[in-house]
Coordinates of C-alpha atoms in Angstrom, one line a residue:
M1 CA 0.0 0.0 0.0
F2 CA 1.4 3.4 -0.9
R3 CA 1.0 5.5 2.2
H4 CA 3.1 8.5 3.0
M5 CA 4.0 7.5 6.5
L6 CA 6.7 5.9 8.6
I7 CA 5.5 2.6 10.0
L8 CA 7.3 2.0 13.3
L9 CA 4.9 0.0 15.6
A10 CA 1.2 -1.0 15.6
L11 CA -1.9 -0.1 17.5
L12 CA -4.5 -2.8 17.9
T13 CA -7.2 -0.8 19.7
P14 CA -10.5 -0.7 17.7
M15 CA -11.7 2.8 16.9
T16 CA -15.0 3.7 18.5
A17 CA -17.3 6.5 17.6
Q18 CA -18.1 8.8 20.6
A19 CA -20.3 11.3 18.8
E20 CA -22.6 11.4 15.9
W21 CA -21.0 11.6 12.5
T22 CA -22.0 14.1 9.8
R23 CA -21.5 13.6 6.1
A24 CA -20.8 16.2 3.4
E25 CA -20.6 15.6 -0.4
S26 CA -19.3 18.0 -3.0
R27 CA -18.2 17.7 -6.7
N28 CA -15.0 15.9 -5.8
F29 CA -15.2 14.9 -2.1
I30 CA -17.2 12.9 0.3
A31 CA -16.3 13.9 3.9
Y32 CA -17.2 12.7 7.4
S33 CA -16.6 14.4 10.7
E34 CA -17.8 14.2 14.3
G35 CA -17.7 18.0 14.4
S36 CA -20.5 20.4 13.5
A37 CA -22.2 20.5 10.1
D38 CA -21.0 24.1 9.5
D39 CA -17.4 23.2 10.3
L40 CA -17.5 20.2 7.9
K41 CA -19.1 22.3 5.1
K42 CA -16.3 24.9 5.4
R43 CA -13.6 22.2 5.4
V44 CA -15.1 20.7 2.2
A45 CA -15.4 24.1 0.6
D46 CA -11.7 24.7 1.4
L47 CA -10.8 21.4 -0.2
E48 CA -12.7 22.3 -3.4
K49 CA -11.0 25.7 -3.5
F50 CA -7.6 23.9 -3.1
G51 CA -8.4 21.7 -6.1
L52 CA -9.3 24.8 -8.2
I53 CA -6.0 26.4 -7.2
L54 CA -4.0 23.3 -8.3
Q55 CA -5.9 23.3 -11.6
A56 CA -5.0 27.0 -12.1
L57 CA -1.3 26.4 -11.2
T58 CA -0.8 23.4 -13.4
G59 CA -3.2 24.0 -16.2
A60 CA -4.5 20.4 -15.8
K61 CA -7.8 19.5 -17.2
R62 CA -10.3 17.9 -14.9
P63 CA -14.1 17.4 -15.0
R64 CA -16.2 19.5 -12.7
E65 CA -17.3 16.4 -10.9
V66 CA -15.3 13.2 -10.8
P67 CA -16.8 9.7 -11.1
V68 CA -14.8 8.4 -8.1
K69 CA -14.6 10.9 -5.3
I70 CA -12.0 11.2 -2.5
T71 CA -13.4 10.2 0.9
V72 CA -12.0 12.3 3.7
Y73 CA -12.4 11.3 7.4
F74 CA -11.8 14.1 9.8
M75 CA -10.9 12.7 13.2
R76 CA -10.8 14.7 16.4
T77 CA -7.2 13.9 17.3
T78 CA -4.0 12.3 15.9
E79 CA -4.5 9.5 18.3
E80 CA -7.8 8.6 16.7
V81 CA -6.1 8.8 13.3
Q82 CA -3.6 6.2 14.4
E83 CA -6.3 4.0 15.8
T84 CA -7.7 3.5 12.3
L85 CA -4.6 1.8 11.1
P86 CA -4.1 -2.0 11.0
F87 CA -0.6 -1.9 12.3
P88 CA 1.2 -0.1 15.2
T89 CA 2.3 3.4 14.4
Y90 CA 4.4 6.2 15.9
G91 CA 4.0 9.9 15.0
V92 CA 1.5 9.4 12.1
A93 CA -0.4 12.7 11.9
G94 CA -2.6 11.7 8.9
Y95 CA -2.4 9.5 5.9
Y96 CA -3.7 9.0 2.4
N97 CA -4.1 5.9 0.3
T98 CA -6.0 4.6 -2.7
T99 CA -7.4 1.1 -2.5
M100 CA -9.9 -0.8 -4.6
R101 CA -12.6 0.9 -2.5
G102 CA -11.4 4.2 -3.7
P103 CA -9.1 7.1 -2.7
F104 CA -9.4 8.2 0.9
T105 CA -7.5 10.1 3.6
V106 CA -7.8 10.1 7.4
M107 CA -6.8 13.4 9.1
P108 CA -7.1 15.2 12.4
R109 CA -9.3 18.2 12.6
I110 CA -6.6 20.2 14.5
S111 CA -2.9 20.5 14.1
A112 CA -0.6 18.5 16.4
R113 CA 3.0 18.6 17.6
A114 CA 4.9 15.6 16.3
P115 CA 6.6 13.7 19.1
S116 CA 10.3 14.2 19.7
D117 CA 12.6 11.5 18.5
G118 CA 15.2 12.4 21.1
R119 CA 17.4 14.2 18.6
Q120 CA 15.2 17.3 17.9
R121 CA 12.1 18.9 19.3
G122 CA 8.9 17.8 17.7
L123 CA 7.7 20.1 14.9
T124 CA 4.1 21.5 14.7
L125 CA 2.3 19.9 11.9
S126 CA -0.5 21.6 10.1
A127 CA -3.4 19.2 9.6
K128 CA -4.5 21.1 6.6
A129 CA -0.9 21.1 5.1
I130 CA -0.7 17.4 5.6
L131 CA -4.0 16.8 3.8
Q132 CA -3.1 19.2 1.0
H133 CA 0.2 17.5 0.4
E134 CA -1.6 14.2 -0.1
L135 CA -4.3 15.7 -2.2
T136 CA -1.6 17.2 -4.4
H137 CA -0.2 13.7 -5.0
H138 CA -3.7 12.5 -5.8
F139 CA -4.3 15.4 -8.2
T140 CA -1.0 15.0 -10.1
F141 CA -1.5 11.2 -10.4
Q142 CA -5.0 11.7 -11.6
Y143 CA -4.4 14.5 -14.1
F144 CA -0.7 14.5 -15.1
T145 CA -0.1 12.3 -18.1
T146 CA 3.6 11.7 -17.5
A147 CA 5.7 9.9 -14.9
Y148 CA 7.9 12.6 -13.4
P149 CA 10.8 11.8 -11.1
A150 CA 10.2 11.7 -7.3
W151 CA 12.2 14.9 -6.6
Y152 CA 9.6 16.8 -8.5
T153 CA 6.4 15.0 -7.4
E154 CA 7.4 15.2 -3.7
G155 CA 8.8 18.7 -4.0
F156 CA 5.7 20.0 -5.7
A157 CA 3.4 18.3 -3.2
D158 CA 5.3 20.1 -0.4
Y159 CA 5.3 23.4 -2.2
A160 CA 1.6 23.3 -3.1
G161 CA 0.6 21.6 0.2
A162 CA 1.7 24.6 2.2
I163 CA -0.8 26.9 0.3
E164 CA -3.0 29.0 2.6
I165 CA -6.3 30.4 1.3
D166 CA -8.1 33.1 3.3
D167 CA -11.8 33.9 3.3
A168 CA -11.2 36.6 0.6
N169 CA -9.7 33.9 -1.7
V170 CA -6.2 35.4 -1.3
V171 CA -3.8 32.5 -1.8
K172 CA -0.3 32.5 -0.2
L173 CA 2.0 30.3 -2.3
G174 CA 5.6 29.3 -1.5
L175 CA 5.4 29.4 2.3
F176 CA 8.5 28.4 4.3
L177 CA 8.5 24.8 5.6
Q178 CA 10.5 24.7 8.8
D179 CA 10.7 20.9 9.0
R180 CA 12.1 20.6 5.4
A181 CA 14.6 23.5 6.1
A182 CA 15.8 21.7 9.2
S183 CA 16.3 18.5 7.3
L184 CA 18.4 20.3 4.7
R185 CA 20.7 21.6 7.4
T186 CA 21.3 18.2 8.9
S187 CA 21.3 16.0 5.8
E188 CA 24.0 15.3 3.3
W189 CA 23.4 17.2 0.0
V190 CA 22.8 15.0 -3.1
P191 CA 24.0 16.6 -6.3
L192 CA 21.1 17.7 -8.5
R193 CA 22.5 15.9 -11.5
Q194 CA 21.9 12.7 -9.5
L195 CA 18.7 13.7 -7.8
M196 CA 17.1 14.9 -11.0
N197 CA 18.2 12.0 -13.2
P198 CA 17.1 8.8 -11.4
D199 CA 17.6 5.4 -12.9
P200 CA 15.4 2.6 -11.4
R201 CA 18.3 0.2 -12.0
K202 CA 20.6 2.0 -9.6
P203 CA 20.4 3.0 -5.9
G204 CA 18.6 6.3 -5.6
P205 CA 19.0 9.4 -3.4
G206 CA 16.5 8.1 -0.8
F207 CA 14.7 10.7 1.3
A208 CA 16.6 13.7 -0.2
V209 CA 13.8 13.7 -2.7
Y210 CA 11.6 15.3 0.0
S211 CA 13.7 18.2 1.4
Q212 CA 15.8 18.9 -1.7
G213 CA 12.8 18.4 -4.0
W214 CA 10.9 21.1 -2.0
I215 CA 13.7 23.6 -2.0
T216 CA 14.4 23.0 -5.8
V217 CA 10.8 23.5 -6.7
H218 CA 10.6 26.6 -4.5
Y219 CA 13.8 28.0 -6.0
L220 CA 12.6 27.5 -9.6
N221 CA 9.2 29.0 -8.9
S222 CA 10.8 32.1 -7.2
T223 CA 11.6 33.8 -10.5
P224 CA 10.0 34.1 -13.9
E225 CA 13.1 32.6 -15.5
G226 CA 13.1 29.7 -13.1
R227 CA 9.4 29.0 -13.8
K228 CA 10.1 29.1 -17.5
M229 CA 12.9 26.5 -17.2
L230 CA 10.8 24.3 -14.9
N231 CA 7.9 24.3 -17.4
A232 CA 10.4 23.5 -20.3
Y233 CA 11.8 20.6 -18.2
L234 CA 8.4 19.1 -17.5
T235 CA 7.3 19.6 -21.1
A236 CA 10.4 17.9 -22.4
I237 CA 9.7 14.8 -20.2
S238 CA 6.1 14.8 -21.3
R239 CA 7.2 14.7 -24.9
G240 CA 9.4 11.6 -24.3
A241 CA 12.8 13.0 -23.3
T242 CA 14.9 11.0 -20.9
F243 CA 15.3 12.5 -17.5
G244 CA 19.0 13.2 -18.3
D245 CA 18.2 14.9 -21.6
A246 CA 15.5 17.0 -20.0
L247 CA 18.1 18.5 -17.6
K248 CA 19.6 20.3 -20.6
V249 CA 16.9 23.0 -20.4
F250 CA 18.7 24.2 -17.2
G251 CA 22.0 24.8 -18.9
D252 CA 24.9 24.2 -16.5
I253 CA 23.3 21.8 -14.0
D254 CA 26.2 22.2 -11.6
A255 CA 25.7 25.9 -11.6
L256 CA 22.0 25.3 -10.8
D257 CA 23.1 23.0 -8.0
R258 CA 25.2 25.7 -6.4
E259 CA 22.4 28.2 -6.7
V260 CA 19.8 25.9 -5.1
R261 CA 22.2 24.9 -2.4
A262 CA 22.9 28.6 -1.5
Y263 CA 19.1 29.2 -1.6
S264 CA 18.6 26.3 0.9
R265 CA 20.7 28.1 3.5
R266 CA 18.2 30.9 3.8
S267 CA 16.4 31.2 7.1
T268 CA 13.3 32.7 5.3
L269 CA 11.9 32.5 1.8
D270 CA 9.6 34.8 -0.1
A271 CA 6.0 33.8 -0.6
T272 CA 3.6 35.1 -3.1
A273 CA 0.0 36.3 -2.5
I274 CA -2.5 35.9 -5.4
R275 CA -6.2 36.9 -5.1
Y276 CA -8.6 34.8 -7.1
E277 CA -11.9 36.6 -8.0
N278 CA -14.0 33.5 -8.2
L279 CA -13.5 30.0 -6.7
D280 CA -16.8 28.3 -7.4
V281 CA -16.8 25.3 -5.1
G282 CA -20.3 24.1 -6.3
P283 CA -23.0 22.7 -4.1
I284 CA -22.1 20.9 -0.8
D285 CA -24.8 18.7 0.6
V286 CA -24.6 18.0 4.3
R287 CA -26.6 15.5 6.3
P288 CA -26.4 13.5 9.5
L289 CA -25.7 9.7 9.2
S290 CA -28.4 7.1 9.6
P291 CA -28.2 5.0 12.8
A292 CA -26.6 2.1 10.8
E293 CA -24.1 4.4 9.1
D294 CA -23.2 6.0 12.4
A295 CA -22.6 2.7 14.1
L296 CA -20.6 1.2 11.2
L297 CA -18.6 4.1 9.9
P298 CA -15.5 3.0 11.8
I299 CA -15.8 -0.3 10.0
Q300 CA -16.0 1.5 6.7
I301 CA -12.7 3.2 7.5
S302 CA -11.1 -0.1 8.5
L303 CA -12.2 -1.8 5.3
S304 CA -10.3 0.9 3.4
S305 CA -7.3 1.3 5.7
G306 CA -6.8 -2.5 6.0
V307 CA -7.5 -5.2 8.5
A308 CA -4.6 -7.3 10.0
A309 CA -4.8 -10.9 8.6
K310 CA -4.3 -12.3 12.1
R311 CA -7.3 -10.4 13.4
V312 CA -9.6 -10.6 10.5
Q313 CA -11.9 -13.2 12.1
S314 CA -12.4 -11.1 15.3
F315 CA -13.0 -8.1 13.0
A316 CA -15.8 -10.0 11.2
D317 CA -17.3 -11.0 14.6
R318 CA -17.3 -7.3 15.6
V319 CA -19.0 -6.3 12.4
R320 CA -21.6 -9.0 12.8
D321 CA -22.4 -7.6 16.3
L322 CA -22.6 -4.0 15.1
A323 CA -24.7 -4.8 12.1
R324 CA -27.2 -7.1 13.9
P325 CA -29.7 -4.3 14.8
Y326 CA -30.0 -3.3 11.1
P327 CA -30.8 -6.5 9.2
D328 CA -32.6 -4.8 6.4
D329 CA -30.5 -1.7 6.1
P330 CA -28.7 -1.6 2.7
Y331 CA -25.6 0.1 4.1
A332 CA -25.2 -2.4 7.0
R333 CA -25.8 -5.3 4.6
R334 CA -23.1 -4.2 2.3
I335 CA -20.6 -3.6 5.1
L336 CA -21.3 -7.0 6.7
I337 CA -21.0 -9.0 3.5
D338 CA -17.8 -7.2 2.7
A339 CA -16.3 -8.1 6.1
E340 CA -17.4 -11.7 5.9
Y341 CA -15.8 -12.1 2.4
L342 CA -12.6 -10.4 3.5
A343 CA -12.4 -12.8 6.4
G344 CA -12.7 -15.8 4.1
N345 CA -16.2 -16.7 5.4
D346 CA -17.5 -17.6 2.0
A347 CA -20.5 -19.6 3.2
A348 CA -21.7 -16.7 5.5
A349 CA -21.1 -14.2 2.7
M350 CA -22.9 -16.3 0.2
A351 CA -25.9 -16.7 2.5
L352 CA -26.1 -12.9 2.9
A353 CA -25.8 -12.4 -0.9
D354 CA -28.6 -14.9 -1.5
R355 CA -30.9 -13.2 1.0
W356 CA -30.1 -9.8 -0.6
L357 CA -30.9 -11.1 -4.1
A358 CA -34.1 -12.7 -2.9
T359 CA -35.6 -9.3 -2.3
Q360 CA -33.5 -7.2 -4.8
P361 CA -32.5 -9.4 -7.7
A362 CA -31.2 -6.5 -9.8
D363 CA -29.1 -4.9 -7.1
P364 CA -25.6 -4.3 -8.5
W365 CA -23.7 -4.8 -5.2
A366 CA -25.6 -8.0 -4.4
N367 CA -24.8 -9.4 -7.9
Y368 CA -21.2 -8.4 -7.6
F369 CA -20.7 -10.0 -4.2
K370 CA -22.4 -13.2 -5.3
G371 CA -20.4 -13.4 -8.5
E372 CA -17.1 -12.6 -6.7
I373 CA -17.8 -15.2 -3.9
E374 CA -18.7 -17.8 -6.5
T375 CA -15.5 -17.1 -8.4
S376 CA -13.5 -17.4 -5.1
M377 CA -15.2 -20.8 -4.4
L378 CA -14.5 -22.0 -7.9
V379 CA -10.8 -21.1 -7.5
K380 CA -10.6 -22.9 -4.2
A381 CA -12.3 -26.0 -5.7
K382 CA -10.0 -25.9 -8.7
S383 CA -13.2 -26.1 -10.8
T384 CA -13.1 -26.6 -14.5
D385 CA -16.9 -26.2 -14.8
D386 CA -17.2 -23.6 -17.6
A387 CA -20.9 -23.2 -17.0
A388 CA -20.3 -22.3 -13.3
W389 CA -17.6 -19.8 -14.2
A390 CA -19.8 -18.2 -16.8
A391 CA -22.7 -17.9 -14.3
A392 CA -20.4 -16.1 -11.8
R393 CA -19.1 -13.9 -14.6
A394 CA -22.6 -13.0 -15.7
R395 CA -23.6 -11.7 -12.2
I396 CA -20.5 -9.5 -12.2
A397 CA -21.4 -8.2 -15.7
V398 CA -24.9 -7.2 -14.4
A399 CA -23.1 -5.1 -11.7
M400 CA -20.7 -3.6 -14.2
K401 CA -23.6 -2.5 -16.5
A402 CA -25.4 -0.9 -13.6
I403 CA -22.4 1.0 -12.2
P404 CA -19.7 1.2 -14.9
T405 CA -17.5 3.5 -12.8
E406 CA -17.0 1.0 -9.9
P407 CA -13.4 -0.3 -10.1
R408 CA -14.1 -3.4 -8.0
F409 CA -16.6 -4.6 -10.5
A410 CA -14.2 -4.3 -13.4
R411 CA -11.5 -6.1 -11.5
A412 CA -13.8 -9.0 -10.6
Y413 CA -14.9 -9.3 -14.2
Y414 CA -11.3 -9.5 -15.4
E415 CA -10.4 -12.0 -12.7
S416 CA -13.4 -14.2 -13.7
Y417 CA -11.2 -15.0 -16.7
S418 CA -7.7 -14.7 -15.3
R419 CA -8.3 -16.8 -12.2
R420 CA -9.7 -19.5 -14.5
G421 CA -6.3 -19.6 -16.3
M422 CA -7.6 -17.8 -19.4
L423 CA -6.2 -14.6 -21.1
P424 CA -9.2 -12.2 -20.6
P425 CA -10.8 -11.0 -23.8
A426 CA -10.6 -7.4 -25.0
T427 CA -13.8 -6.4 -23.2
A428 CA -12.4 -7.4 -19.9
Q429 CA -9.0 -5.9 -20.6
N430 CA -10.6 -2.6 -21.6
A431 CA -12.7 -2.5 -18.5
L432 CA -9.6 -3.1 -16.3
V433 CA -7.8 -0.2 -18.1
D434 CA -10.8 2.1 -17.6
A435 CA -10.9 1.2 -13.9
M436 CA -7.2 2.0 -13.6
F437 CA -7.8 5.5 -15.0
L438 CA -10.6 6.0 -12.4
I439 CA -8.2 5.3 -9.5
P440 CA -4.7 5.6 -11.1
R441 CA -2.8 5.6 -7.8
E442 CA -4.2 2.2 -6.7
G443 CA -1.2 -0.1 -7.0
T444 CA -2.8 -3.5 -7.4
L445 CA -4.9 -2.5 -10.3
R446 CA -2.1 -0.7 -12.1
Y447 CA 0.1 -3.8 -11.6
M448 CA -2.6 -6.0 -13.1
V449 CA -2.9 -3.8 -16.1
A450 CA 0.9 -3.8 -16.6
A451 CA 1.0 -7.5 -16.2
D452 CA -1.8 -7.9 -18.7
F453 CA 0.1 -5.9 -21.3
E454 CA 3.3 -7.9 -20.6
Q455 CA 1.4 -11.1 -21.1
R456 CA 0.2 -9.9 -24.5
G457 CA 3.7 -8.9 -25.5
M458 CA 3.0 -5.2 -25.2
I459 CA 6.2 -4.3 -23.3
D460 CA 6.2 -0.6 -24.1
E461 CA 2.6 -0.3 -22.7
A462 CA 3.5 -2.3 -19.6
I463 CA 6.5 0.0 -19.0
A464 CA 4.3 3.1 -19.5
T465 CA 1.7 1.7 -17.0
I466 CA 4.0 0.8 -14.1
G467 CA 6.3 3.8 -14.6
P468 CA 4.2 6.4 -12.6
L469 CA 4.3 4.1 -9.5
A470 CA 7.9 3.2 -9.9
F471 CA 9.2 6.7 -10.2
G472 CA 6.6 8.2 -7.9
I473 CA 8.0 6.8 -4.6
A474 CA 11.3 7.3 -2.8
D475 CA 14.0 4.8 -3.4
E476 CA 14.8 2.1 -0.8
T477 CA 18.2 0.9 0.3
D478 CA 18.6 -2.9 0.6
R479 CA 18.4 -2.5 4.4
E480 CA 15.2 -0.5 4.2
K481 CA 13.7 -3.0 1.8
R482 CA 14.5 -5.9 4.2
R483 CA 13.0 -4.0 7.1
R484 CA 9.8 -3.2 5.1
E485 CA 9.4 -6.8 4.1
R486 CA 9.7 -7.9 7.7
V487 CA 7.1 -5.4 8.8
Q488 CA 4.8 -6.4 6.0
E489 CA 5.1 -10.0 6.9
Q490 CA 4.5 -9.3 10.6
Y491 CA 1.5 -7.1 9.9
R492 CA 0.2 -8.7 6.8
E493 CA -3.3 -7.3 5.9
A494 CA -6.2 -9.6 5.0
G495 CA -6.4 -9.9 1.2
E496 CA -3.0 -8.3 0.6
D497 CA -0.4 -9.9 -1.7
I498 CA 2.9 -8.9 -0.3
D499 CA 4.8 -11.5 -2.3
R500 CA 4.3 -9.5 -5.6
E501 CA 7.3 -7.6 -7.0
T502 CA 7.4 -3.9 -6.3
P503 CA 6.6 -1.4 -9.0
R504 CA 10.3 -0.5 -9.2
E505 CA 11.3 -4.2 -9.5
M506 CA 8.7 -4.7 -12.2
L507 CA 10.0 -1.7 -14.2
V508 CA 13.6 -2.8 -14.0
R509 CA 12.6 -6.3 -15.2
L510 CA 10.5 -4.9 -18.0
L511 CA 13.3 -2.6 -19.1
A512 CA 15.7 -5.5 -19.2
K513 CA 13.2 -7.5 -21.2
K514 CA 12.8 -4.7 -23.7
E515 CA 16.5 -4.1 -24.0
A516 CA 17.1 -7.8 -24.6
A517 CA 14.6 -7.8 -27.4
D518 CA 15.4 -4.4 -29.0
G519 CA 19.0 -3.7 -28.0
A520 CA 20.1 -1.3 -25.4
K521 CA 18.2 2.0 -25.5
P522 CA 18.2 5.0 -23.2
L523 CA 15.6 4.9 -20.4
K524 CA 12.6 7.0 -21.2
P525 CA 10.0 8.0 -18.6
A526 CA 6.7 6.3 -18.9
A527 CA 3.5 8.1 -20.0
Q528 CA 0.6 7.2 -17.8

């Protein structure tokens, strides 16, 4: 899972709601909070404004209302944020992820002081800045058509994430980030010719992409000449230039290195104030949750954030207890069957699906779950009954037709072929690709599309598909990788495949495969 957080230990305490939740929905967000309705509405309006600012800054084209919205959970404290995670944590002040259930973020409503690590005092973290950083990542992944190197994606996320918007729509851009500046003073400088020209086949600069990425983006945006060069650099990459060739727009890269390094020693940086006349956030509908929704919303968060495999049965038991008072509620029914299926309780999940279909035979979610559960049972039975496979597939097709923008349906339809040992037909492949573009930052789906292209001999397309994930995350040392793998094994999540190669490993393998077939060629970044 591609979370921007440091996993150090794990909390196992279940989250419990202590106040009634409120729900707000806008063009691009669905948000929940235990605060007041007015407070939630303002927070969602601010998120919509931030998206409009990103659109203006980048020139990206996006629809006024997206088919798959970001779900935002506003918790009262950072401790409650940490309680939503399936593993122990230390110092996590908020997180974002995209899963097959869609993009979501869990954030505190107030800022918090990060705990001291014994070496330096904890820094005050702005809850809004954390959220905006992650939403910038979501925005760039959704609307940028090219895989840019991590120094830029992380640097721009910090630069944009620090934006402040006041009630008069005056936007402060380029604010000073004390934590990044402190890191620059204590970390070894990585030459820009290395930082800005990553090769997935070689060890990378590690966490320098964050602090140096931020200061480099800030420096280049501080002057008209710098902005012109940065735009030329990004344009060159989007047109197919290698990362190394794109650096030529900066002229003497070593001179740029010296300028940025000197800039990084400043104790203050100039910010820019821009007033926007009109930031139309659109309608925002606010309502209280139903009793079933209020009782089960913590479960909804857990289903997205993950459930530890070793505790998934007790999790299903808990969901069963919470859902028992609402046997006919559609929301409760869907949450319960989702939990039973995640826990591997196929018989219980199937019984729920059958009862659902008995009263609502056309319901897309009921058909999806029954078809998905049937597929899982056929796999476990090693069935070769083509009629049974076709019947399961037909149910999933019903769901897809009813809700064509639901990624889980497209994946299940594709797997009704692939799990049978068949190469899925073009209809299934196209549906999978369409689903990937709905949630482009979801790693499993993107990996499946890349693997499908590879299976069909479409190596360039496979490289293009996996590239945004491979370049979009910080490099790992061998030691960091071993540690991550130990943590993943210890805190394996139910339904998670941790044995699959990483995006970086897949990209390196695909590049070697391409070079073996075509002869050595310079590495080119992958278009999304």
